Short mmCIF file of C-alpha atoms and ligand atoms in Angstrom, two decimals:
data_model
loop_
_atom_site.label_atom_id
_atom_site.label_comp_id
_atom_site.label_asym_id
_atom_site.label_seq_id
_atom_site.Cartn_x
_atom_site.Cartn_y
_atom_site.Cartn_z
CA UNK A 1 -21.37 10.34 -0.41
CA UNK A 2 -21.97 6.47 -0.67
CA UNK A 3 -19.09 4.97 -2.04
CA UNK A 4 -17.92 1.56 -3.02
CA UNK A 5 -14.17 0.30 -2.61
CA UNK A 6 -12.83 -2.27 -4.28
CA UNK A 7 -9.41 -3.86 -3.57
CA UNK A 8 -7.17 -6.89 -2.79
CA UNK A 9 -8.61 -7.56 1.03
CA UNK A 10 -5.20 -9.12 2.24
CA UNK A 11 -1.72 -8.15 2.52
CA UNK A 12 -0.36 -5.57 0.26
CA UNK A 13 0.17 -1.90 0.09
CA UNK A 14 -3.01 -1.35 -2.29
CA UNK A 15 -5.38 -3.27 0.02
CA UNK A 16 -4.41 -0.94 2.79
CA UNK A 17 -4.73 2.07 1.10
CA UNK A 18 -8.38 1.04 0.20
CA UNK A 19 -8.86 0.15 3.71
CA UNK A 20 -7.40 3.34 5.77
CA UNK A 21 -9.03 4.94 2.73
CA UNK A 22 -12.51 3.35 3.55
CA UNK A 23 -11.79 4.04 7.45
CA UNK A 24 -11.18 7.62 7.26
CA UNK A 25 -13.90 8.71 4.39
CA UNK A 26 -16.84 6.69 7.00
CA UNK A 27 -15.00 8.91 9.65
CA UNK A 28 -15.71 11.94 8.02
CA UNK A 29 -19.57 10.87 7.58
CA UNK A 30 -19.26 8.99 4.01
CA UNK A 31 -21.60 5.74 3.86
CA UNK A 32 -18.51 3.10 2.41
CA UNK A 33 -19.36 -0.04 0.87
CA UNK A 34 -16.33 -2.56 0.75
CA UNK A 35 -17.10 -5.09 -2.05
CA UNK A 36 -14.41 -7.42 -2.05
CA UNK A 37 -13.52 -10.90 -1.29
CA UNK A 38 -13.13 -11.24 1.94
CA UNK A 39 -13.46 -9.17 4.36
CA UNK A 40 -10.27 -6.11 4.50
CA UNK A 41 -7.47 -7.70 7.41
CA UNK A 42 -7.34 -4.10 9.09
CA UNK A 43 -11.25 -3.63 9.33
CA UNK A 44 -12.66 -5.15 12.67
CA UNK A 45 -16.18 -4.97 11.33
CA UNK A 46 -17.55 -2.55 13.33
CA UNK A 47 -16.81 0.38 12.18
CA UNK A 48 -19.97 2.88 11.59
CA UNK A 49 -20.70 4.11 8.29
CA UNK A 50 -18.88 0.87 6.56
CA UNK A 51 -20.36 -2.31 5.04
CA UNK A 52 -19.00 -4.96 3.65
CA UNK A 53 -20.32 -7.25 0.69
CA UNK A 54 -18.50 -10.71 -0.03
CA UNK A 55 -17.81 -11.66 -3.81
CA UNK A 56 -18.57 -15.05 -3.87
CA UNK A 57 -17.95 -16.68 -6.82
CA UNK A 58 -19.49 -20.21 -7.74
CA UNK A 59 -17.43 -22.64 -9.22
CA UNK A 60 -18.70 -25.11 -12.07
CA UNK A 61 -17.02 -28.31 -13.47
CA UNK A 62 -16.29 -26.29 -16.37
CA UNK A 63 -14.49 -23.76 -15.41
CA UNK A 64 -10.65 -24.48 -15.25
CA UNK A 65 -10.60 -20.99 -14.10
CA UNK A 66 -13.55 -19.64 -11.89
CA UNK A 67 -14.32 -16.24 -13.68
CA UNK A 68 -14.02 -13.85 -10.35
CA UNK A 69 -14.09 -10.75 -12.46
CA UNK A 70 -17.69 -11.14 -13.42
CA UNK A 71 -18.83 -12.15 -10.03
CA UNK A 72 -16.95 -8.92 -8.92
CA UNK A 73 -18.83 -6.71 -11.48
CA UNK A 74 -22.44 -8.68 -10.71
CA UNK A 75 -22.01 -7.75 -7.14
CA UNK A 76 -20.75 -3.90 -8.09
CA UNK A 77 -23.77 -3.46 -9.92
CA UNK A 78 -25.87 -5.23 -7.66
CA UNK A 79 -24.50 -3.00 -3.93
CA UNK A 80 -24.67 0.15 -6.50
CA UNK A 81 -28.43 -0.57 -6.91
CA UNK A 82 -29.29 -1.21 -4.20
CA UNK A 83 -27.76 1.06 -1.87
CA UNK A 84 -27.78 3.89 -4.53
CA UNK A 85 -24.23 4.33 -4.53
CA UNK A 86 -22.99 7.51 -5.99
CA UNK A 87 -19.36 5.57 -7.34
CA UNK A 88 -17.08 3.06 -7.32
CA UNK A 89 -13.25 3.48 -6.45
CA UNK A 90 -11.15 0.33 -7.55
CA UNK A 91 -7.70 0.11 -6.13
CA UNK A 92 -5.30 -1.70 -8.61
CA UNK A 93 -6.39 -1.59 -12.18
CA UNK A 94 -6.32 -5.36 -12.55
CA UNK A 95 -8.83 -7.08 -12.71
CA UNK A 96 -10.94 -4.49 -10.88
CA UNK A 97 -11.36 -1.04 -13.65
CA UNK A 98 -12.57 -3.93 -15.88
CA UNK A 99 -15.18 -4.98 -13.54
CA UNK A 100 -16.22 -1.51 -12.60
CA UNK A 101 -16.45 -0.93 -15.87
CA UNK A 102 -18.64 -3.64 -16.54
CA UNK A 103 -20.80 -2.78 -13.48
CA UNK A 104 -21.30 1.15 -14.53
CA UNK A 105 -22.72 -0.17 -18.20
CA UNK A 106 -25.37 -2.97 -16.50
CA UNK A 107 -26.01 0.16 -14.24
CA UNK A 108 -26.56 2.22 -17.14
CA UNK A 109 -28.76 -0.05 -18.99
CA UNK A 110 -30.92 -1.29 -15.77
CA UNK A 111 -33.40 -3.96 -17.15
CA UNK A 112 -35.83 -1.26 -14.85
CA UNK A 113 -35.46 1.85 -16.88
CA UNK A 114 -36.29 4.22 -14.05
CA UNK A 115 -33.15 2.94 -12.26
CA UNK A 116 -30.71 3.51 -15.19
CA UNK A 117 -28.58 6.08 -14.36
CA UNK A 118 -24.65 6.96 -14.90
CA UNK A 119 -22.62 4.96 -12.33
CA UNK A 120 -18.85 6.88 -12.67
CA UNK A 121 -15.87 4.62 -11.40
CA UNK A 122 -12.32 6.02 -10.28
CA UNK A 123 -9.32 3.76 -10.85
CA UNK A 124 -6.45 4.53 -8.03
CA UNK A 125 -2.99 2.67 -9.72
CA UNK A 126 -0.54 1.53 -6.67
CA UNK A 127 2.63 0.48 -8.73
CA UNK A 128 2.79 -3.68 -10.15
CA UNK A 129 -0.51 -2.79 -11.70
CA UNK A 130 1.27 -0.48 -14.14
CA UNK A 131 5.18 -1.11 -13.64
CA UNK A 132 4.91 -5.81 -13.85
CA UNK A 133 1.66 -7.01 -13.93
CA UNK A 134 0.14 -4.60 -16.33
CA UNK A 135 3.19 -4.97 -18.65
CA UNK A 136 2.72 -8.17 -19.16
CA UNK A 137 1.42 -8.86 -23.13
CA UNK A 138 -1.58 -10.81 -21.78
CA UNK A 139 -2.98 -8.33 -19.23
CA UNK A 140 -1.54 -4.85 -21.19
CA UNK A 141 -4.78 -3.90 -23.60
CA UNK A 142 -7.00 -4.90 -21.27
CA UNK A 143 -5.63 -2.60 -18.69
CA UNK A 144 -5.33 0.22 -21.21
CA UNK A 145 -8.83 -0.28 -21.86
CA UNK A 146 -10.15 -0.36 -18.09
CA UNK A 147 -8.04 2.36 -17.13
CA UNK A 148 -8.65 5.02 -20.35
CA UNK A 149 -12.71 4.09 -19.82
CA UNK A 150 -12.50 5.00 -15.87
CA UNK A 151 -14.09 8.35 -14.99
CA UNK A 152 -11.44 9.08 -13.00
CA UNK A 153 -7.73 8.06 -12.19
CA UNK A 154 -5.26 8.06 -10.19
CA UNK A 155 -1.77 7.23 -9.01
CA UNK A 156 0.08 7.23 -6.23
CA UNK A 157 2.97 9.08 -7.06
CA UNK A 158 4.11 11.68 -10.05
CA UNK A 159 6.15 8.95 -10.61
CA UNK A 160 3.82 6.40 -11.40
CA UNK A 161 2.10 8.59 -13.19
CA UNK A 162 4.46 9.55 -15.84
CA UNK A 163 5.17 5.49 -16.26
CA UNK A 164 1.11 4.89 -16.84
CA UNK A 165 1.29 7.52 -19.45
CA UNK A 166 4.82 5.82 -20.93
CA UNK A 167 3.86 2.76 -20.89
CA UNK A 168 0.18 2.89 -21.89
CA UNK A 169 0.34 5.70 -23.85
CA UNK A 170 -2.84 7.44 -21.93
CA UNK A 171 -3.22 11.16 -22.33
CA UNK A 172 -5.99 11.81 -20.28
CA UNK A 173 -6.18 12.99 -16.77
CA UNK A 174 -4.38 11.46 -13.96
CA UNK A 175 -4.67 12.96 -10.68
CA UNK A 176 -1.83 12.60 -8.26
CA UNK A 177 -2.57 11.48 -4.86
CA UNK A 178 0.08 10.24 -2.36
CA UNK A 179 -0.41 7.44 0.02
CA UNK A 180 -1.14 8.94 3.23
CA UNK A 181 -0.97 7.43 7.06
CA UNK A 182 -3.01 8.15 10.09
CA UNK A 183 -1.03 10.70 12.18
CA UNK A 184 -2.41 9.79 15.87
CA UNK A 185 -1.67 5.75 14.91
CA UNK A 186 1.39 5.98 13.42
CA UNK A 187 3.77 7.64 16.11
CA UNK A 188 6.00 6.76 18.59
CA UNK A 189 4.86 6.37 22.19
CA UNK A 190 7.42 6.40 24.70
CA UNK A 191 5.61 4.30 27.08
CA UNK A 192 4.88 1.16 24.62
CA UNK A 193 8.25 1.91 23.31
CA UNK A 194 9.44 0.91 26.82
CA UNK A 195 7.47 -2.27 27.21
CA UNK A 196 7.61 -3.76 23.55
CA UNK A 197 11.47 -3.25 22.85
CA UNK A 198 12.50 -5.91 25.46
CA UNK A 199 10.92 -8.41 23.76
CA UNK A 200 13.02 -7.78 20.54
CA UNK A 201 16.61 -6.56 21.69
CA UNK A 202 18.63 -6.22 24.28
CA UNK A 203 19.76 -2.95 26.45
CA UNK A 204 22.39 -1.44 23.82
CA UNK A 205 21.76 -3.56 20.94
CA UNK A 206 20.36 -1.48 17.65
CA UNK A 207 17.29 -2.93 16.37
CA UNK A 208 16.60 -2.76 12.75
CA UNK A 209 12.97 -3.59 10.83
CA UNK A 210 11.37 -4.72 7.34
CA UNK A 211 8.21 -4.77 6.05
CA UNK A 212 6.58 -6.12 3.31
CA UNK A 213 4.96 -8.89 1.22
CA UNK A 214 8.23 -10.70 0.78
CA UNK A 215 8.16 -10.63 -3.08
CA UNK A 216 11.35 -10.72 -5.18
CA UNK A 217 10.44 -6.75 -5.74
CA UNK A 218 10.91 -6.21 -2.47
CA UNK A 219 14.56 -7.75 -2.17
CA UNK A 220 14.46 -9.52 1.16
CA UNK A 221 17.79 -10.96 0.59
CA UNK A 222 19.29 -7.45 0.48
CA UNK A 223 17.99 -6.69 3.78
CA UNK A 224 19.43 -10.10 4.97
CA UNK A 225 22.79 -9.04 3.60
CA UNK A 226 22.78 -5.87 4.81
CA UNK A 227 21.89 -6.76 8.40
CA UNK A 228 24.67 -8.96 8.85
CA UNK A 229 26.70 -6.58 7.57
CA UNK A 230 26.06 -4.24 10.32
CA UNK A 231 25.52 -7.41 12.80
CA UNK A 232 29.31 -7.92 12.03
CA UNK A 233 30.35 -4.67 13.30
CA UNK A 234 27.90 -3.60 16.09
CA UNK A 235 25.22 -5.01 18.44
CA UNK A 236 21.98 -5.50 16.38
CA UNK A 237 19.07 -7.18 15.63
CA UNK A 238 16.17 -7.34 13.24
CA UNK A 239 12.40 -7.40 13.22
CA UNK A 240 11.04 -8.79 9.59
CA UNK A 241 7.53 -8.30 9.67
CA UNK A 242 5.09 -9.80 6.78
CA UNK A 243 5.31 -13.10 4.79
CA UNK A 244 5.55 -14.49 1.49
CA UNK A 245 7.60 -16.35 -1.41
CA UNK A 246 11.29 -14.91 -0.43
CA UNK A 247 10.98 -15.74 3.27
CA UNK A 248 12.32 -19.16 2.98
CA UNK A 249 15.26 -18.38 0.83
CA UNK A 250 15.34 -15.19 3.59
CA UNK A 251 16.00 -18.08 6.27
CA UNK A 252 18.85 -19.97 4.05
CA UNK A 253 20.62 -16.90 3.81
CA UNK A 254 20.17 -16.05 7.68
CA UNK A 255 22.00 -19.32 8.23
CA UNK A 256 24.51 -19.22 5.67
CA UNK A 257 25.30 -15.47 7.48
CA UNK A 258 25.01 -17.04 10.86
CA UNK A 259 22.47 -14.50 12.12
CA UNK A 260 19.41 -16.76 12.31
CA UNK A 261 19.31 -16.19 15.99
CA UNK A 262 19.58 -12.47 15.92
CA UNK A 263 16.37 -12.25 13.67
CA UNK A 264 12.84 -12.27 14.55
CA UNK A 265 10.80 -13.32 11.52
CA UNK A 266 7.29 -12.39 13.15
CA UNK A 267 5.41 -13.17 9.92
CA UNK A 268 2.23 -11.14 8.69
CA UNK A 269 0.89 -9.02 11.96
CA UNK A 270 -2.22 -6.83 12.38
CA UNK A 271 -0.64 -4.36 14.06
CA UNK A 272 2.17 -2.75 12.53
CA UNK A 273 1.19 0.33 14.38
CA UNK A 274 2.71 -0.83 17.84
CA UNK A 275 5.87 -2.81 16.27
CA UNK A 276 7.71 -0.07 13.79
CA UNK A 277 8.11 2.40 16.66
CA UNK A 278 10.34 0.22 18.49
CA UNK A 279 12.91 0.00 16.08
CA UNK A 280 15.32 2.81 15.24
CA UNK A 281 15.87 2.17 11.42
CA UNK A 282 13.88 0.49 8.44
CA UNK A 283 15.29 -1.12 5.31
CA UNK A 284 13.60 -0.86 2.19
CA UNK A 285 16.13 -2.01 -0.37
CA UNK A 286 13.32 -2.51 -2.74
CA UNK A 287 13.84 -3.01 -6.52
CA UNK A 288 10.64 -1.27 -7.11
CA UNK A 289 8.77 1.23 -5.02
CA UNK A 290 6.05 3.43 -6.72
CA UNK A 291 5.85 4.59 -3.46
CA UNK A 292 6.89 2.71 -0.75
CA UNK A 293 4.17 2.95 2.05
CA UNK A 294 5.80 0.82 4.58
CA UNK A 295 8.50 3.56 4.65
CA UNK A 296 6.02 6.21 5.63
CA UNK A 297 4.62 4.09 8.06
CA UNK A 298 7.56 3.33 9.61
CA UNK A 299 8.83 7.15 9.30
CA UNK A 300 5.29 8.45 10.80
CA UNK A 301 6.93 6.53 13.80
CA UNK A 302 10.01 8.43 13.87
CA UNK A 303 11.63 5.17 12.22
CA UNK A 304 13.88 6.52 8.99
CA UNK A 305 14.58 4.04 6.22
CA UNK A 306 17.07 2.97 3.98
CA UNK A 307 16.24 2.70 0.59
CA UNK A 308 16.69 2.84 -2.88
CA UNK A 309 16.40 5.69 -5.01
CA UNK A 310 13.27 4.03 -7.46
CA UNK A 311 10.26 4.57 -8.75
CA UNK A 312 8.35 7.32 -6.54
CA UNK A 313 10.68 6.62 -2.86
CA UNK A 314 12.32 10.21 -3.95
CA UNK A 315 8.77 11.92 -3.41
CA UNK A 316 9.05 10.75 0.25
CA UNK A 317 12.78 10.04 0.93
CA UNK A 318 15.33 13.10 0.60
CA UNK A 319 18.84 11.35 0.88
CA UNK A 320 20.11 12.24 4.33
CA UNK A 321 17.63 14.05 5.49
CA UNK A 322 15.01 12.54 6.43
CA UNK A 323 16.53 9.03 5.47
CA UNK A 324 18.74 7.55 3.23
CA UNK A 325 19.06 6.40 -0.75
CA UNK A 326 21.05 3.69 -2.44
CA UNK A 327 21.11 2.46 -5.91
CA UNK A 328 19.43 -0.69 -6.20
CA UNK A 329 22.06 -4.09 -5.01
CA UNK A 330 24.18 -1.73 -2.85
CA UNK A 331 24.05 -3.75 0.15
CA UNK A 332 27.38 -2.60 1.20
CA UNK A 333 26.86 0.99 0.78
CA UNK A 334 23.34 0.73 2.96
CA UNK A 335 24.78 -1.25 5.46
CA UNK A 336 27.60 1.33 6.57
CA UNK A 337 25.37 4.42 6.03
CA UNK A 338 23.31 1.88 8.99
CA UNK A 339 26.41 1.48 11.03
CA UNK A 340 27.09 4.50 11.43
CA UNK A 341 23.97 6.37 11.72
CA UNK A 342 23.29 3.75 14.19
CA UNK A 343 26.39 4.66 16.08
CA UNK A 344 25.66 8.57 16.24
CA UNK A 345 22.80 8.73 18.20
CA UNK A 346 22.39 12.47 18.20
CA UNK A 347 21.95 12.42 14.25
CA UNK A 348 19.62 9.42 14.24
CA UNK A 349 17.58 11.62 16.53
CA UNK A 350 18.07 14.51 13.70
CA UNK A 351 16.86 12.36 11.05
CA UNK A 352 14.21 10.48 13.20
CA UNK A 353 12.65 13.81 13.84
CA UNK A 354 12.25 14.93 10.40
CA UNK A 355 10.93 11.95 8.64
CA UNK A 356 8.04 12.05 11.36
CA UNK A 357 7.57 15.77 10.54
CA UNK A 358 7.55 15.02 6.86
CA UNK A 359 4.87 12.18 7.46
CA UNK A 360 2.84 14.76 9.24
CA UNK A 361 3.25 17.65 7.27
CA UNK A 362 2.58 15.92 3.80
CA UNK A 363 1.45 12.80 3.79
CA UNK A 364 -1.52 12.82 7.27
CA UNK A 365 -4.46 11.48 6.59
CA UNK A 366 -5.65 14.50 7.44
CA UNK A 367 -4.05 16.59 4.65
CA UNK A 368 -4.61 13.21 1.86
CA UNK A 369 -8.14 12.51 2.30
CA UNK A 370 -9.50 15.29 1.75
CA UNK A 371 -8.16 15.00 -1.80
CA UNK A 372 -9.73 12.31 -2.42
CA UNK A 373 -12.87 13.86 -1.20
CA UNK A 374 -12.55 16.57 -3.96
CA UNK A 375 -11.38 14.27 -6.85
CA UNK A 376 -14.81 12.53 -6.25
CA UNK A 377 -16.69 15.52 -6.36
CA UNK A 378 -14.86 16.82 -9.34
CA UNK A 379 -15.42 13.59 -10.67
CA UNK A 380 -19.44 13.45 -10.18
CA UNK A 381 -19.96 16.64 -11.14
CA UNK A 382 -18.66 16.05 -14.99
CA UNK A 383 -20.72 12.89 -14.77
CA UNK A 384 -24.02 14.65 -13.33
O1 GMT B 1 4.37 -3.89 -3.42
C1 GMT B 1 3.55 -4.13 -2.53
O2 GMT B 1 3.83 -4.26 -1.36
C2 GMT B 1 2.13 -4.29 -2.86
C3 GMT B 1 1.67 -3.25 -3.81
C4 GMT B 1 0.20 -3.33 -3.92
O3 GMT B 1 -0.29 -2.84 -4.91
O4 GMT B 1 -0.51 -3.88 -3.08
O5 GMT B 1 2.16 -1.98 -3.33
C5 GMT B 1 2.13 -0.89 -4.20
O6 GMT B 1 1.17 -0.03 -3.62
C6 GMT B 1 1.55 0.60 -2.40
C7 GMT B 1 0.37 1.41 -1.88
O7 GMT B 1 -0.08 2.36 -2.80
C8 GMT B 1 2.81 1.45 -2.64
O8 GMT B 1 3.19 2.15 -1.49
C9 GMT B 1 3.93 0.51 -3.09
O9 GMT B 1 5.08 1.29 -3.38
C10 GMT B 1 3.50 -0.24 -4.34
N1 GMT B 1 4.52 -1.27 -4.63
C11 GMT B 1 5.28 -1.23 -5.73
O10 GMT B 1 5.24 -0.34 -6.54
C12 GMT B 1 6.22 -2.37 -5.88
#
């Protein structure tokens, strides 16, 4: 199939779904288009099978506000002509169903009549699209509209399904699939294991890691409070890996708690792959996951997290078995449940072990992308 992806090319959980996405459908022999902004961060550009098209958007005295959506949806059209693609897949609803849907109607109504055709788009929901952004009054009908005109949809988690059809009040279709990670990337090697974890803690000290975007959502000052919690009782440190508008407030508090030097904030990295493994326990005290990829990620390296029981986490996290769950704000009840996992190393091992086998056994690339495979054909042949 020739398919174009559309997402947010930087950091965030739906830009790397649309990127491993893209990565694995090229491996399997699928000609992918990336039609973004910039280029995707975890692409290296030369991969086979994948192209990528910039949206450049020209800027004009008066335009308080360049209009990026209709450069987006001039270039969708444009890559769908040209390269005959068979569909779009837009990860995030907004802005991107609207400009999909925008694209499949110039498609439709070429200026060349012999190269109108139907041009079906597939909007894949991650979680702020639907649960913040999408709420709010200004972007709600809009997103309603994109998402009920898509030819296909869908979310991330039952979950977020079930709050799409709440909050939007859509009846039709949505198709479940689960973020996924790649298997043979995400585990723990021994070897590296032995060479990185010098760098970040000491013989005997526990080492602890976060992930994320460093949003409010994603309650960085929890895992702040709950590390020096457990700092307080036993030897630890703590990897924080990612960047954004909570890491400076992350710092005050690290000071106030007097465990600045005990923290390595390591900022937005490439290669999460090689840095999860080396710790023995995430925290994910999020106060919204629709999923919560990092905590696959991390669990795909025989790292279990510590969460909270939101949005779709339950789908992946089964309280103390393959991790742990916590209401949202209990930083004391997450930081003993890390004390003293962290102190019984035969039932870290326990729980370490199965959140790797539940990576593998449900959520593989190898087991995920081949859903998406179907929905697509599903998808093209009720639009035929
Ligand atoms: O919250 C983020 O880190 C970014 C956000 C996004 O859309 O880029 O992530 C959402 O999509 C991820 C991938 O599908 C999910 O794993 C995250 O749970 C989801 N975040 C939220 O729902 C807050």
């Amino acid at each position: 199939m020739k398919i174009g992806i559309t997402c947010y090319p930087t950091y965030g959980g739906s830009g790397v779904v649309a990127t491993e996405l893209g990565i694995e459908l090229a491996a399997r022999g699928h000609q992918v288009h990336f039609i973004t902004s910039s280029q995707p961060f975890r692409l290296t550009g030369r991969e086979a099978n994948i192209h990528f098209h910039e949206v450049s958007v020209s800027t004009y005295p008066l335009f308080e506000y360049p209009p990026y959506d209709l450069a987006l949806a001039t270039r969708m059209a444009e890559v769908a002509d040209f390269y005959a693609l068979d569909l779009l897949h837009v990860h995030y609803a907004i802005p991107h169903s609207v400009s999909a849907l925008l694209a499949s109607e110039m498609i439709e109504s070429h200026s060349v009549p012999a190269r109108r055709r139907r041009l079906p788009f597939i909007t894949t929901l991650h979680g702020t699209d639907i649960t913040l952004v999408g709420l709010d009054p200004s972007y709600l009908p809009i997103t309603r509209f994109g998402i009920e005109r898509s030819h296909g949809v869908t979310a991330i988690s039952a979950h977020l399904r079930e709050r799409t059809r709440e909050a939007f009040h859509i009846d039709g279709e949505i198709e479940v699939i689960r973020n996924f990670v790649n298997c043979d990337l995400y585990v723990r090697r021994p070897d590296l294991v032995a060479e990185m974890r010098p760098r970040f803690a000491e013989p005997g000290e526990h080492l602890l890691v976060h992930l994320s975007n460093f949003r409010p959502v994603k309650r960085v000052l929890d895992v702040i409070a709950v590390f020096a919690r457990v700092a307080q009782t036993i030897p630890a440190r703590l990897m924080l890996i990612g960047d954004g508008p909570d890491r400076s407030s992350a710092e005050q508090l690290a000071l106030r708690y007097g465990v600045q030097d005990r923290i390595h904030f390591l900022g937005k990295q490439d290669n999460v792959h090689d840095l999860l493994p080396v710790a023995d326990l995430m925290l994910m005290p999020s106060e919204m996951e629709s999923f919560g990829l990092a905590a696959l990620e991390a669990m795909a390296c025989g790292v279990p997290a510590i969460a909270t029981r939101v949005g779709g986490v339950p789908e992946l996290i089964e309280d103390k078995q393959n991790g742990f769950l916590f209401e949202v704000g209990d930083v004391d009840g997450m930081a003993a449940s890390a004390i003293d996992v962290l102190r019984n190393p035969s039932r870290l091992e326990v729980i370490s072990q199965a959140a790797r086998r539940t990576a593998q056994e449900q959520f593989c690339a190898t087991r995920i992308i081949p859903l998406y495979e179907e929905y697509y054909r599903r998808v093209l042949e009720r639009n035929a």
